[in-house]
mmCIF file of C-alpha atoms in Angstrom:
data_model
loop_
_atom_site.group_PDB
_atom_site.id
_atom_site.type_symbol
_atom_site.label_atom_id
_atom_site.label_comp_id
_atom_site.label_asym_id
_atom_site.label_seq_id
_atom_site.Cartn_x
_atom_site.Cartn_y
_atom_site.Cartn_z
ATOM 1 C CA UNK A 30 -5.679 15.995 -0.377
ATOM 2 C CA UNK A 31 -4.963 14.015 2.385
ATOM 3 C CA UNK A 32 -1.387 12.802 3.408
ATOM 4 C CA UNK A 33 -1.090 9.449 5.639
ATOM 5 C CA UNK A 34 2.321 7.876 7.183
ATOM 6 C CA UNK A 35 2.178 4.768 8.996
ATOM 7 C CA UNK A 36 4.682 3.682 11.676
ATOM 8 C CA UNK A 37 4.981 1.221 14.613
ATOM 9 C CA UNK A 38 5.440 -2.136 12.606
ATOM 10 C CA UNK A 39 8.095 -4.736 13.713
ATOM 11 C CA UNK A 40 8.728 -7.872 14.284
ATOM 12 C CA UNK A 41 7.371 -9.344 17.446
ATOM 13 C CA UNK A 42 6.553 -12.970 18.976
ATOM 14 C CA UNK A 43 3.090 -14.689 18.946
ATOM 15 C CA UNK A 44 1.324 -13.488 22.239
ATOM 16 C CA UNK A 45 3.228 -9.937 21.749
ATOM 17 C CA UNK A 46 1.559 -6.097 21.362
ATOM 18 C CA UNK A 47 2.716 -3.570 18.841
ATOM 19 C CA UNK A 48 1.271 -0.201 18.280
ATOM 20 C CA UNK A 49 0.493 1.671 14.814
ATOM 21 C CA UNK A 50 0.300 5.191 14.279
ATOM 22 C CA UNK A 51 -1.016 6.583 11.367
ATOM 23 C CA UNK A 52 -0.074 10.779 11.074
ATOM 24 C CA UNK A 53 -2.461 12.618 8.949
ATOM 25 C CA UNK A 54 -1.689 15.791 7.391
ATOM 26 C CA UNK A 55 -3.340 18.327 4.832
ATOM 27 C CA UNK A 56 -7.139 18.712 5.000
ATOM 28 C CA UNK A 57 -9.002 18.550 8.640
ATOM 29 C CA UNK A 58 -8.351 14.905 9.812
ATOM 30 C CA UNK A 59 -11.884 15.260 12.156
ATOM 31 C CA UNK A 60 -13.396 15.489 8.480
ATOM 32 C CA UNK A 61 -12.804 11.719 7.865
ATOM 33 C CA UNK A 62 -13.319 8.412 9.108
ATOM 34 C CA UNK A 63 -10.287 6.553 9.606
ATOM 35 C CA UNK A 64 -9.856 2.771 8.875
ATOM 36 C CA UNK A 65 -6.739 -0.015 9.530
ATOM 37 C CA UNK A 66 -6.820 -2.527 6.488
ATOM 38 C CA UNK A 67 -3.569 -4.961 6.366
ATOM 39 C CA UNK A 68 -2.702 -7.552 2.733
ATOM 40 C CA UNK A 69 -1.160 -10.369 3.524
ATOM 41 C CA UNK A 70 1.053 -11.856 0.595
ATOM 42 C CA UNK A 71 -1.070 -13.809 -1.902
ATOM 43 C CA UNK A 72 -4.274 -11.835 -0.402
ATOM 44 C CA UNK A 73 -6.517 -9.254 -0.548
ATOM 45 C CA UNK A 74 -6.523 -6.535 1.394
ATOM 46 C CA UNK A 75 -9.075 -6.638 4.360
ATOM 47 C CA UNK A 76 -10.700 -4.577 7.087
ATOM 48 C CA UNK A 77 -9.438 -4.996 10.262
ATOM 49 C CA UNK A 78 -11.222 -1.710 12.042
ATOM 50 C CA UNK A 79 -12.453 1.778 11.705
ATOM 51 C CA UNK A 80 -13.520 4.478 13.688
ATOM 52 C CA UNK A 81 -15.920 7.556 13.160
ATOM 53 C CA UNK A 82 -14.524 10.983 12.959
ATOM 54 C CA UNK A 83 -15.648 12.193 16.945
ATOM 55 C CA UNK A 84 -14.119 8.621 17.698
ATOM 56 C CA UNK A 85 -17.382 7.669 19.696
ATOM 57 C CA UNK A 86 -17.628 4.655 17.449
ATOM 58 C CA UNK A 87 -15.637 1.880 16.130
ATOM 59 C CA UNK A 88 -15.742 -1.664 14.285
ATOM 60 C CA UNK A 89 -13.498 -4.280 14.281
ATOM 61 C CA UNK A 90 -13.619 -7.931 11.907
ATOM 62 C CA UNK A 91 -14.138 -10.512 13.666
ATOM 63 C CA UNK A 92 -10.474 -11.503 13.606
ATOM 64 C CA UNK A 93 -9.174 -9.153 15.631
ATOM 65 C CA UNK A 94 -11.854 -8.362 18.126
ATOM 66 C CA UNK A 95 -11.116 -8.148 21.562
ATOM 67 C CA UNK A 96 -7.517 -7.973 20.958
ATOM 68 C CA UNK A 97 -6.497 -4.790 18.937
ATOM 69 C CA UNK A 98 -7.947 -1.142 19.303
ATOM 70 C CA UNK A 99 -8.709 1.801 17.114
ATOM 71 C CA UNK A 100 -8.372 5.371 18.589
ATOM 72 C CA UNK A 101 -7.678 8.345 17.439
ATOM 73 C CA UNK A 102 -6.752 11.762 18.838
ATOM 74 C CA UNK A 103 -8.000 14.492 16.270
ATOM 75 C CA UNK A 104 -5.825 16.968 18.079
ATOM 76 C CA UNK A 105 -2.750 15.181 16.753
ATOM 77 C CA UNK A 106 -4.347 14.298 13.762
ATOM 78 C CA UNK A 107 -3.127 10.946 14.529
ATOM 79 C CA UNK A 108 -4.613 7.231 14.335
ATOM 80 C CA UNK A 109 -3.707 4.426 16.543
ATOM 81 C CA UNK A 110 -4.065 0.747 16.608
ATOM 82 C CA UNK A 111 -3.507 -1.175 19.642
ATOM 83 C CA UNK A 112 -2.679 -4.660 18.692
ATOM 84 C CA UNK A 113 -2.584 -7.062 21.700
ATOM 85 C CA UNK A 114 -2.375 -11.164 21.675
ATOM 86 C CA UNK A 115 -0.773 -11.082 18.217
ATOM 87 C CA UNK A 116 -0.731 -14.176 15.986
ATOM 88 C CA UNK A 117 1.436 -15.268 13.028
ATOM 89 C CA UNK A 118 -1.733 -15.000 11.208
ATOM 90 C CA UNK A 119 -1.993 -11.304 11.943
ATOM 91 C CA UNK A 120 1.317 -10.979 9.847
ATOM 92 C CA UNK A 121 0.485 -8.268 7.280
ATOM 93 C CA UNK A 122 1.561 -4.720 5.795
ATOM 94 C CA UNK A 123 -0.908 -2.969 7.425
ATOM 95 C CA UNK A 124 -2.216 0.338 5.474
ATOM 96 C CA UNK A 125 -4.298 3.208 7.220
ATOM 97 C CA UNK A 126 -6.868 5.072 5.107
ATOM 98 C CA UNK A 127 -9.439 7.979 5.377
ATOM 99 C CA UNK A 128 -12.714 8.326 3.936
ATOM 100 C CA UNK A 129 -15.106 11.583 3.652
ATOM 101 C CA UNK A 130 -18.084 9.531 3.915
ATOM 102 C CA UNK A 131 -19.300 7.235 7.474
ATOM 103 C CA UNK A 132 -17.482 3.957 8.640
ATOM 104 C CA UNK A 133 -17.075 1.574 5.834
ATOM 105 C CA UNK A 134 -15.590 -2.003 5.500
ATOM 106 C CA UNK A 135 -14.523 -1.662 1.712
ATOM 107 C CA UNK A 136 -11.288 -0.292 0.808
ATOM 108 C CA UNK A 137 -13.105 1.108 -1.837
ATOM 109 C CA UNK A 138 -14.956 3.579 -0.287
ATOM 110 C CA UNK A 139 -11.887 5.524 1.563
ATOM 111 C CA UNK A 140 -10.155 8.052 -0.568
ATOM 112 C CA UNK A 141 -6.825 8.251 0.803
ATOM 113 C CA UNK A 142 -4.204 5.585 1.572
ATOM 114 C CA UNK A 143 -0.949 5.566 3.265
ATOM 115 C CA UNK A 144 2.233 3.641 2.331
ATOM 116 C CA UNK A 145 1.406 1.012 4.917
ATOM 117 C CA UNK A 146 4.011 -0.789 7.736
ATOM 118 C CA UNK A 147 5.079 -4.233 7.997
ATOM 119 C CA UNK A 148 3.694 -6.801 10.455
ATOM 120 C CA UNK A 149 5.807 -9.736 11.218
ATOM 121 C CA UNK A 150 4.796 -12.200 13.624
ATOM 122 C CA UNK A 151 6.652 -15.216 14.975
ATOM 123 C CA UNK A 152 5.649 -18.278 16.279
#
């Protein structure tokens, strides 16, 4: 079992950065690939990016490349995501998850989810 808690959400301004942590606690977090996913109201819940379990590699959708970043720091057992240039459109709860298998884009392939953090942005 695998325990996730979310924090850094807020309210911010278009054109503002926030940052998300995601503490991971229980089984060896270097074990699993880690994964951002955010639902907006009304909407499914979709990848935004993952990141192997070295951290050597990462993906991001197309929405949000080039302006947010995955890391992680397995000695922490924390996740992080960077989130630069934000847009009202980027408004979302924003869940972290962890799956035992490689990178994946579907929420159903990760096997543990945290409570997730609001995203509010302003225009």
């Amino acid at each position: 079992q695998v325990q996730l808690v979310e924090s850094g959400g807020g309210l911010v301004q278009a054109g503002g950065s926030l940052r998300l942590s995601c503490a991971a606690s229980g089984r060896t977090f270097s074990n699993y690939a880690m994964a951002w996913f955010r639902q907006a109201p009304g909407k499914e819940r979709e990848f935004v990016a993952a990141v192997s379990r070295s951290g050597s590699s990462t993906v991001y959708a197309d929405s949000v490349k080039g302006r947010f970043t995955i890391s992680r720091d397995n000695a922490k057992n924390t996740v992080y995501l960077q989130m630069n240039s934000l847009k009202p459109e980027d408004t979302a709860v924003y869940y972290c998850a962890a799956n035992r298998g490689n990178i994946d884009y579907t929420p159903r392939a990760y096997d543990y989810w945290g409570q997730g953090t609001q995203v509010t942005v302003s225009s």
